[in-house]
Amino acid sequence: MTIRELIDTGEFEIIHVGERTDRSITKPFCCDLLSIAMGKAPEGCAWVTVMGNMNTLAVASLTDAACVILAEGVTPDEAAIQKAKEHNITVMKTGLPIFEAALLIEKRLSHEEA
C-alpha cells in the first residue's frame, strides 16, 4: 500500500501531504519514545504515535519513515507542521488509540498480500 492509497481510504485526517505519496508503506510502527524510535523505526514505516511535536518529525526524517500518524486525537503543534512541510513528510491524525490505528494499517497491508 502506498501513502496515497492510505490517504484515499479516508480513515485518517490529513494534516500535511508530503511529495512522495507513491512511496510504499512497509509496516506500521508504534512508539512514543523518540530515542527508541530513532534506533528501531523501520525504513518506510507508518509511524503511529501520540508525540505531536517537531522532534517527532525530525526523527521521522532521520529514520526515513514513510509517514506519521498521530493517534488519540493528538494535533501537531505549529512547529511540527512546519517541520513536516520542510521535510515533505505526510502527517495524518486519528482519534483511534495507537494500537487500533496500527492494526488498521496492518490489516490493509495484509489484505494486499492475500
Tab-separated table of C-alpha atoms in Angstrom:
chain	number	residue	atom	x	y	z
A	1	MET	CA	0.000	0.000	0.000
A	2	THR	CA	1.274	3.438	-0.850
A	3	ILE	CA	0.895	6.606	1.176
A	4	ARG	CA	-1.617	7.832	-1.426
A	5	GLU	CA	-3.676	4.654	-1.063
A	6	LEU	CA	-3.725	5.099	2.715
A	7	ILE	CA	-4.790	8.734	2.315
A	8	ASP	CA	-7.514	7.707	-0.123
A	9	THR	CA	-9.079	5.308	2.401
A	10	GLY	CA	-10.335	8.379	4.266
A	11	GLU	CA	-9.645	6.629	7.561
A	12	PHE	CA	-7.207	9.283	8.754
A	13	GLU	CA	-7.465	13.070	8.801
A	14	ILE	CA	-4.791	14.761	6.696
A	15	ILE	CA	-2.519	17.313	8.362
A	16	HIS	CA	0.080	17.606	5.586
A	17	VAL	CA	0.715	15.638	2.396
A	18	GLY	CA	4.370	15.204	1.512
A	19	GLU	CA	5.767	14.876	-2.003
A	20	ARG	CA	6.317	11.111	-2.181
A	21	THR	CA	2.772	9.767	-1.923
A	22	ASP	CA	3.647	6.925	-4.319
A	23	ARG	CA	6.016	5.524	-1.703
A	24	SER	CA	5.149	2.090	-0.302
A	25	ILE	CA	4.438	1.649	3.390
A	26	THR	CA	6.430	-1.305	4.731
A	27	LYS	CA	4.692	-1.801	8.088
A	28	PRO	CA	3.147	0.079	10.986
A	29	PHE	CA	5.446	1.076	13.851
A	30	CYS	CA	4.227	2.129	17.306
A	31	CYS	CA	6.472	4.064	19.656
A	32	ASP	CA	6.271	7.210	21.778
A	33	LEU	CA	9.889	7.368	22.908
A	34	LEU	CA	11.887	9.297	20.344
A	35	SER	CA	15.193	7.729	21.365
A	36	ILE	CA	13.822	4.231	20.754
A	37	ALA	CA	12.118	5.240	17.516
A	38	MET	CA	15.401	6.710	16.306
A	39	GLY	CA	17.076	3.307	16.565
A	40	LYS	CA	14.206	0.964	15.758
A	41	ALA	CA	11.741	2.588	13.350
A	42	PRO	CA	11.974	0.601	10.117
A	43	GLU	CA	12.519	2.486	6.882
A	44	GLY	CA	9.230	3.091	5.102
A	45	CYS	CA	7.061	2.548	8.168
A	46	ALA	CA	3.823	4.290	9.024
A	47	TRP	CA	4.842	5.585	12.456
A	48	VAL	CA	1.878	5.763	14.832
A	49	THR	CA	2.495	7.922	17.902
A	50	VAL	CA	0.976	10.496	20.246
A	51	MET	CA	4.039	12.740	20.089
A	52	GLY	CA	2.888	15.711	18.015
A	53	ASN	CA	5.962	17.923	18.222
A	54	MET	CA	8.695	18.914	15.791
A	55	ASN	CA	11.158	16.422	17.276
A	56	THR	CA	8.895	13.608	16.104
A	57	LEU	CA	9.115	14.920	12.542
A	58	ALA	CA	12.889	15.232	12.815
A	59	VAL	CA	13.120	11.579	13.900
A	60	ALA	CA	10.705	10.548	11.123
A	61	SER	CA	13.004	12.235	8.615
A	62	LEU	CA	16.111	10.669	10.154
A	63	THR	CA	14.637	7.144	10.135
A	64	ASP	CA	13.064	7.593	6.691
A	65	ALA	CA	9.545	6.788	7.905
A	66	ALA	CA	7.008	6.848	5.085
A	67	CYS	CA	4.510	8.867	7.132
A	68	VAL	CA	3.492	9.806	10.661
A	69	ILE	CA	0.062	9.135	12.093
A	70	LEU	CA	-0.859	10.910	15.296
A	71	ALA	CA	-3.258	8.831	17.389
A	72	GLU	CA	-5.596	9.507	20.316
A	73	GLY	CA	-6.825	12.760	18.736
A	74	VAL	CA	-3.432	14.447	19.102
A	75	THR	CA	-2.971	17.524	16.922
A	76	PRO	CA	0.554	18.601	15.999
A	77	ASP	CA	1.804	21.976	17.112
A	78	GLU	CA	2.659	24.618	14.519
A	79	ALA	CA	6.399	23.880	14.705
A	80	ALA	CA	5.693	20.226	13.863
A	81	ILE	CA	3.551	21.187	10.897
A	82	GLN	CA	6.333	23.451	9.620
A	83	LYS	CA	8.873	20.620	10.074
A	84	ALA	CA	6.579	18.268	8.104
A	85	LYS	CA	6.426	20.805	5.278
A	86	GLU	CA	10.173	21.405	5.416
A	87	HIS	CA	10.957	17.668	5.169
A	88	ASN	CA	7.977	16.758	2.941
A	89	ILE	CA	6.606	14.238	5.438
A	90	THR	CA	2.994	13.143	5.218
A	91	VAL	CA	1.270	13.563	8.575
A	92	MET	CA	-2.192	12.295	9.430
A	93	LYS	CA	-4.193	12.013	12.617
A	94	THR	CA	-6.920	9.874	14.131
A	95	GLY	CA	-8.952	9.615	17.295
A	96	LEU	CA	-8.156	5.901	17.462
A	97	PRO	CA	-5.791	4.512	20.094
A	98	ILE	CA	-2.274	3.791	18.838
A	99	PHE	CA	-2.721	0.030	18.640
A	100	GLU	CA	-6.022	0.235	16.768
A	101	ALA	CA	-4.615	2.703	14.235
A	102	ALA	CA	-1.589	0.478	13.629
A	103	LEU	CA	-3.817	-2.601	13.383
A	104	LEU	CA	-5.931	-0.880	10.737
A	105	ILE	CA	-2.794	-0.276	8.653
A	106	GLU	CA	-1.539	-3.821	9.227
A	107	LYS	CA	-4.869	-5.281	8.075
A	108	ARG	CA	-4.715	-3.241	4.876
A	109	LEU	CA	-1.132	-4.343	4.248
A	110	SER	CA	-2.001	-7.993	4.945
A	111	HIS	CA	-5.052	-7.788	2.678
A	112	GLU	CA	-2.785	-6.691	-0.194
A	113	GLU	CA	-0.581	-9.752	0.240
A	114	ALA	CA	-3.517	-12.182	0.155
